[in-house]
GROMACS .gro file of C-alpha atoms in nm:
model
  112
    1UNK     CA    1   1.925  -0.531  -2.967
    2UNK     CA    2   1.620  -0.373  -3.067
    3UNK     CA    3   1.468  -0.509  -2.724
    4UNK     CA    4   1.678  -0.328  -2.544
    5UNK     CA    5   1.635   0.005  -2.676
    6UNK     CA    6   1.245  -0.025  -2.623
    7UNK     CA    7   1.321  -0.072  -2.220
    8UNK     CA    8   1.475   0.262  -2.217
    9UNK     CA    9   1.138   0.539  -2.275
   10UNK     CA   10   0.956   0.269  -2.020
   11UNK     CA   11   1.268   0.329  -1.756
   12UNK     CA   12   1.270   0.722  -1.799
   13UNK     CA   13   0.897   0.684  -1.765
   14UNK     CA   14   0.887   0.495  -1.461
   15UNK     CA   15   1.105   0.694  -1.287
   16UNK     CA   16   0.872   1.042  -1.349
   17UNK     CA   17   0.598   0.834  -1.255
   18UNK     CA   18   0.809   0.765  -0.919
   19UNK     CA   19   0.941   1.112  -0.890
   20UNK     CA   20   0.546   1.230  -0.938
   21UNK     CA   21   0.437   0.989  -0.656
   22UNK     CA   22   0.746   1.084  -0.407
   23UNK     CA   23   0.641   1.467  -0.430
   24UNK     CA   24   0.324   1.381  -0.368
   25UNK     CA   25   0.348   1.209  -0.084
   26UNK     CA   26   0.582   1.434   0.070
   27UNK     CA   27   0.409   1.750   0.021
   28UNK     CA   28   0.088   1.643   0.183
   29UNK     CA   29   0.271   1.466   0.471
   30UNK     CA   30   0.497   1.748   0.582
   31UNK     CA   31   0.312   2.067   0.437
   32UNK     CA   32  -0.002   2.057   0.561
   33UNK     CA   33   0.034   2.027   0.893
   34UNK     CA   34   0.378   2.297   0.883
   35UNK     CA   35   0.203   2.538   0.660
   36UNK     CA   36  -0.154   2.479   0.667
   37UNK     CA   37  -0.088   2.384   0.269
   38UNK     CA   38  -0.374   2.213   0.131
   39UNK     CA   39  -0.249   1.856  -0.004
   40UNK     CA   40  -0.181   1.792  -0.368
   41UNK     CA   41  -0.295   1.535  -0.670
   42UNK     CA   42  -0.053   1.351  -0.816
   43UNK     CA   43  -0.089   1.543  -1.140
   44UNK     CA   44  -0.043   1.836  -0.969
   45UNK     CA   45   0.311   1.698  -0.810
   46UNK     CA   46   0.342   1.631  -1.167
   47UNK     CA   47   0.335   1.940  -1.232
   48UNK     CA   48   0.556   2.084  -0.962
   49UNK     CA   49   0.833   1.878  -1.117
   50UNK     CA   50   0.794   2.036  -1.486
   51UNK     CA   51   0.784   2.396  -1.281
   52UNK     CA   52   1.118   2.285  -1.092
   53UNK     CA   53   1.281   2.160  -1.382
   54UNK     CA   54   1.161   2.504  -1.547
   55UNK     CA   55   1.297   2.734  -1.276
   56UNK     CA   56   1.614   2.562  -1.154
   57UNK     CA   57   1.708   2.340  -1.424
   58UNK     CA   58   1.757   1.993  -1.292
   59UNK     CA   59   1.691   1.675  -1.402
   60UNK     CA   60   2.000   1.690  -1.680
   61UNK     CA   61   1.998   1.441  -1.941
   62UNK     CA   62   2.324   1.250  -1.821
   63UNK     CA   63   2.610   1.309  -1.642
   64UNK     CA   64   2.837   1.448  -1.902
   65UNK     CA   65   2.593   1.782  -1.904
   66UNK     CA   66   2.775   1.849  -1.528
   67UNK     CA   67   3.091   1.798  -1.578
   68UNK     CA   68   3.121   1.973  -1.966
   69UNK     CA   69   3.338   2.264  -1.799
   70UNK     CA   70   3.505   2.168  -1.449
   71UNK     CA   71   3.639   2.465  -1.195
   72UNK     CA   72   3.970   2.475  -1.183
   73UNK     CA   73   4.111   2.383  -0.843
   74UNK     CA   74   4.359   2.560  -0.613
   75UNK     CA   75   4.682   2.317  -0.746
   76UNK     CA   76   4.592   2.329  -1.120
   77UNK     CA   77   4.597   2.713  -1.072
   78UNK     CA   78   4.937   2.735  -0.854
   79UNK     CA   79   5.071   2.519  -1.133
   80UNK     CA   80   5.048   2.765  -1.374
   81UNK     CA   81   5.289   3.041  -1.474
   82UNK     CA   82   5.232   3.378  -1.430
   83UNK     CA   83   5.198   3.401  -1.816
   84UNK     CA   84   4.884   3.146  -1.807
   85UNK     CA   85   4.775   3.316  -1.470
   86UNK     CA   86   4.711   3.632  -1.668
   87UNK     CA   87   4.602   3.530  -1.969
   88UNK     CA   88   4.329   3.338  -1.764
   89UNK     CA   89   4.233   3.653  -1.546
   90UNK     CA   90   4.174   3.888  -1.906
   91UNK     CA   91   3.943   3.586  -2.041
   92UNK     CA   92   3.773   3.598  -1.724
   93UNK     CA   93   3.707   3.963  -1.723
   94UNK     CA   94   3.662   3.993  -2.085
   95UNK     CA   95   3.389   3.721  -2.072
   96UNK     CA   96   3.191   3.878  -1.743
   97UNK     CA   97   3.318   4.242  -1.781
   98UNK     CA   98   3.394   4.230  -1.365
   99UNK     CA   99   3.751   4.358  -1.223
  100UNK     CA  100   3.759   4.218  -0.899
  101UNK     CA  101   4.073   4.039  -0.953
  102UNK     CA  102   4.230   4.338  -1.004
  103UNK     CA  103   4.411   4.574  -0.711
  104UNK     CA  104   4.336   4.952  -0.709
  105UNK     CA  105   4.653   5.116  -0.837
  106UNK     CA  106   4.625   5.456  -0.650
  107UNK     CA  107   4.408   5.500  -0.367
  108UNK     CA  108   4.135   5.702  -0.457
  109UNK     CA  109   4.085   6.079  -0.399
  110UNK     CA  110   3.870   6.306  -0.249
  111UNK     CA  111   3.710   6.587  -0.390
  112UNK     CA  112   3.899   6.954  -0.272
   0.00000   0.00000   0.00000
């Protein structure tokens, strides 16, 4: 059992070291000659990984990280009463302080 356990830093490692070597290769076979890009070291497409993962957050440990809140589809939300409906709409705009769900209720006026 133990065994097993010990596979798993080897497996996360591996694939880095993959990741690393797939960047690498990429970069200096398409931007070079696109962008007149000088080519890059492995530890530097090393590197551009860390700065991805720092910028646009990928590389999530799992899959349960994506799916911890789902969007609700277009049937879950026709399913609901009116009730539910507005109770959701107030969470929504108490949580991001936006009213674009809501309809104007006079038109607005101009100045006399």
């Amino acid at each position: 059992m133990r065994r097993r356990f010990f596979f798993f830093p080897l497996i996360g490692i591996a694939i880095v070291a993959l990741a690393s070597a797939a960047v690498m290769l990429l970069w200096n076979a398409l931007l070079p000659p696109l962008l007149n890009a000088g080519p890059v070291t492995y530890w530097q497409a090393l590197g551009l990984l860390v700065l991805a993962r720092l910028l646009f957050g990928g590389m999530h440990h799992g899959w349960r990280h994506h799916h911890r809140h789902p969007h609700m589809s277009r049937e879950r939300w026709m399913q609901l009463s009116e009730e539910e409906r507005q109770h959701l709409r107030e969470h929504w705009h108490n949580r991001c302080g936006c009213g674009w769900h809501k309809a104007p209720t006079e038109p607005p006026t101009t100045p006399a």
